[in-house]
């Protein structure tokens, strides 16, 4: 009698005739109490033969999208070679996105956001079959699969383990293919592409490894179980004695034997050559390595490394089953004293930022089709070796030499950081600039083809939130720089605390040489200096004298125990005066005034000054998103301010604004939907200078699923009917009918979008900057 457990209603269990007789049982809908041996219905039909659930997502390169930037500069995780497709590599990043490569990392492609691969640095490594790949979505219960080498991904219709989080997956290719999934509550097996699943073990499964002879699983943190029949039955209770908690596992077999390697706490590495019956402690340089790799088909060669630690950063290799070890990843200038010379050709992150590094979780992979090839990931770089670790080279950008020997970097698709703006030099069309999170600033001298990091001289190099270029003086740029990043995202809208050093590091910096060098234009200890605090925006009045530029800067805070507000300089940034009369709303019980200033702009025709104040997330419900922000205007050079958006839902977490290019009275403001103000965000517009406002996207709360968390807006400079908005979750949208309706620009692969602009030399080119996936450029309208 075939057993099928249905996922809805009251679930009836029947038992397979081939199994021991079982009593009819009842189960919870999430299947956590399902007995071992129960077969559960999964997919309704074989995903290989079923019709496509959704049409394939457009490939960004086919739709005209190209990445721009330095490459890398974010954490990379879980590098994984396919054992079936030469050169196919999957990669996760700490900014949420996932990437794929078809040539072993020499070029990368961002996996489209519509595939739902979010927070993949929390995931396990994927499970590869010849025609299919499985990959858990982050640290969740969701399992996604691809049938086209990782281009498109789909969620399983049914996750038979309910909401139990996936902690390990293991592919056992063969006839039939077998997939094992270890969750917080049990071990599941399918041999028919997830049409049915059988629970084969209880308890939390933390690790899975296949040696080629046997499959091993760790239950909880200390019990090792094994299967010699491809996960169908399991030998229970191989205890590890006093070795302690198991934190990592690797296994491999060859004709002459098998090796099982575990990392334990507190005992360090232990090795077994007989399937776990006997163990030997392996002496390693650091003892607590948690990156363990044994090349497939080998038993004596192994690689180990610590992860997440800046003190012990070497990769070690043994070729005699752990008896001796040698360091095989040695980066010069990293603060480590090596017995041999450095063997890593480092990335620009190390030569320019001098970040140092640490190896990330699951940060090493060996190509199963060529064990000479390895890829290693760090918090900032990614490296490849073609000689078993003897030498390494970076694979996050290409190098070119310009400007008298300066090394520039060209994107190969692996853009792994956030950008706030893309800026064109008004005097030299070959020069372009990017303002970044984490890495500050970069410039290009060849129309954006190659880039070099350039925040030298700025005391604050983490984030350049805003840049203002002088339209009359070639080479002069002003920037708002801070060490605190990611404003105006929710997590970074808490009150400023002057006792926290990171909250006191920010200000305006000046460059007189096209962004190559920077300095603070004022004496930082003077009474008329800009306060030492988070600075998010700077704006230049183009009508002011070129030798006495009028500037406005936004200092972020609450004006209770800090110095938040709008500041004005009338001498090119040398001295500053607070100009915040009437600006921001006061919350009398707390004494806080919402002066979370995010953007200031001077209208080029009228000279009116506009200030956007974003949300204030407090430490209590009394304060959190209760003090409105919104859009404010000054018609007298900042002497007084008027709230022009009060009473509308855009004020709770405003994120961007822009003017209609032909009419100052038409203003667009984007907003997100913060805590307890769900679905209040969107795109708001006034056509009467702020007297009245209307939300034009989304329009129908019951029908519209996108648009509630917008971060950016732009109006085409030559066609005001064309309006663009960037959605945190859903990418790029545009309207070609003055906002009556919006359509997705579906081929844009990333999200969220932090700014939208146009190439002033070609208004048919759009430039998008993003959170975590760098800068992208494309035709201003989707290709047909």
Coordinates of N, CA and C in Angstrom, one line a residue, residues 489-500 502-504 534 555-564 591-597 614-620 623-625:
X489 N 18.1 53.2 5.3 CA 17.4 51.9 5.6 C 17.1 51.8 7.0
X490 N 16.1 51.0 7.3 CA 15.4 51.0 8.6 C 16.4 50.8 9.8
X491 N 17.4 49.9 9.6 CA 18.3 49.6 10.7 C 19.2 50.7 11.1
X492 N 19.3 51.7 10.2 CA 20.3 52.8 10.5 C 19.5 54.1 10.7
X493 N 18.3 54.1 11.1 CA 17.5 55.3 11.4 C 17.3 55.5 12.9
X494 N 18.1 54.8 13.7 CA 18.0 54.9 15.1 C 18.6 56.3 15.5
X495 N 18.3 56.7 16.7 CA 18.8 58.0 17.2 C 20.4 58.0 17.2
X496 N 20.9 59.2 17.0 CA 22.4 59.4 17.0 C 22.8 59.4 18.5
X497 N 23.9 58.7 18.8 CA 24.5 58.7 20.1 C 25.9 59.3 20.1
X498 N 26.1 60.5 20.5 CA 27.4 61.1 20.4 C 28.5 60.3 21.2
X499 N 28.1 59.4 22.0 CA 29.1 58.6 22.8 C 29.6 57.5 21.9
X500 N 28.9 57.2 20.8 CA 29.4 56.2 19.9 C 30.3 56.8 18.9
X502 N 31.4 56.0 16.0 CA 31.0 56.0 14.6 C 30.0 57.1 14.3
X503 N 29.2 57.5 15.3 CA 28.2 58.6 15.1 C 28.9 60.0 15.0
X504 N 30.1 60.1 15.4 CA 30.8 61.4 15.4 C 31.8 61.5 14.2
X534 N 27.5 62.4 11.7 CA 27.1 61.8 10.4 C 26.6 62.9 9.4
X555 N 23.5 67.5 8.5 CA 24.0 66.7 9.6 C 22.9 66.0 10.3
X556 N 23.0 64.6 10.3 CA 22.0 63.7 10.7 C 21.9 63.5 12.2
X557 N 20.6 63.7 12.8 CA 20.5 63.5 14.2 C 19.1 63.9 14.7
X558 N 19.0 64.2 16.0 CA 17.7 64.5 16.6 C 17.8 65.9 17.4
X559 N 19.0 66.5 17.4 CA 19.1 67.8 18.0 C 18.7 67.8 19.5
X560 N 18.9 66.7 20.2 CA 18.7 66.7 21.6 C 20.0 66.7 22.3
X561 N 20.9 65.7 22.0 CA 22.2 65.7 22.6 C 23.2 65.7 21.5
X562 N 22.8 66.2 20.3 CA 23.7 66.2 19.1 C 23.6 67.6 18.4
X563 N 24.2 67.7 17.2 CA 24.2 69.0 16.5 C 23.6 68.9 15.2
X564 N 22.5 68.1 15.1 CA 21.9 67.9 13.8 C 21.2 69.2 13.2
X591 N 11.9 65.0 23.8 CA 12.8 66.1 23.5 C 13.5 66.0 22.2
X592 N 13.1 64.9 21.4 CA 13.8 64.7 20.1 C 13.1 65.5 19.0
X593 N 13.9 66.0 18.1 CA 13.4 66.6 16.9 C 13.9 65.7 15.7
X594 N 13.0 65.4 14.8 CA 13.4 64.6 13.7 C 14.2 65.4 12.7
X595 N 15.5 65.3 12.8 CA 16.4 66.0 11.8 C 17.3 65.0 11.1
X596 N 16.6 63.8 10.8 CA 17.3 62.8 10.0 C 17.3 63.3 8.5
X597 N 18.2 64.3 8.3 CA 18.3 64.9 7.0 C 19.0 63.9 6.1
X614 N 14.2 61.9 6.4 CA 13.7 60.6 6.4 C 13.2 60.1 7.7
X615 N 13.0 58.8 8.0 CA 12.4 58.3 9.2 C 13.2 58.4 10.4
X616 N 12.6 58.3 11.6 CA 13.3 58.2 12.8 C 12.8 56.9 13.5
X617 N 13.6 55.9 13.6 CA 13.3 54.7 14.3 C 13.8 54.8 15.7
X618 N 12.9 54.9 16.7 CA 13.3 55.0 18.1 C 13.5 53.7 18.8
X619 N 13.9 53.8 20.0 CA 14.1 52.6 20.8 C 12.8 52.2 21.5
X620 N 11.7 52.9 21.3 CA 10.4 52.5 21.9 C 9.3 52.8 20.9
X623 N 8.2 56.4 20.2 CA 9.0 57.3 19.3 C 9.1 56.7 17.9
X624 N 9.2 55.4 17.8 CA 9.5 54.8 16.5 C 8.5 55.2 15.4
X625 N 9.0 55.9 14.4 CA 8.2 56.4 13.3 C 7.0 57.1 13.7

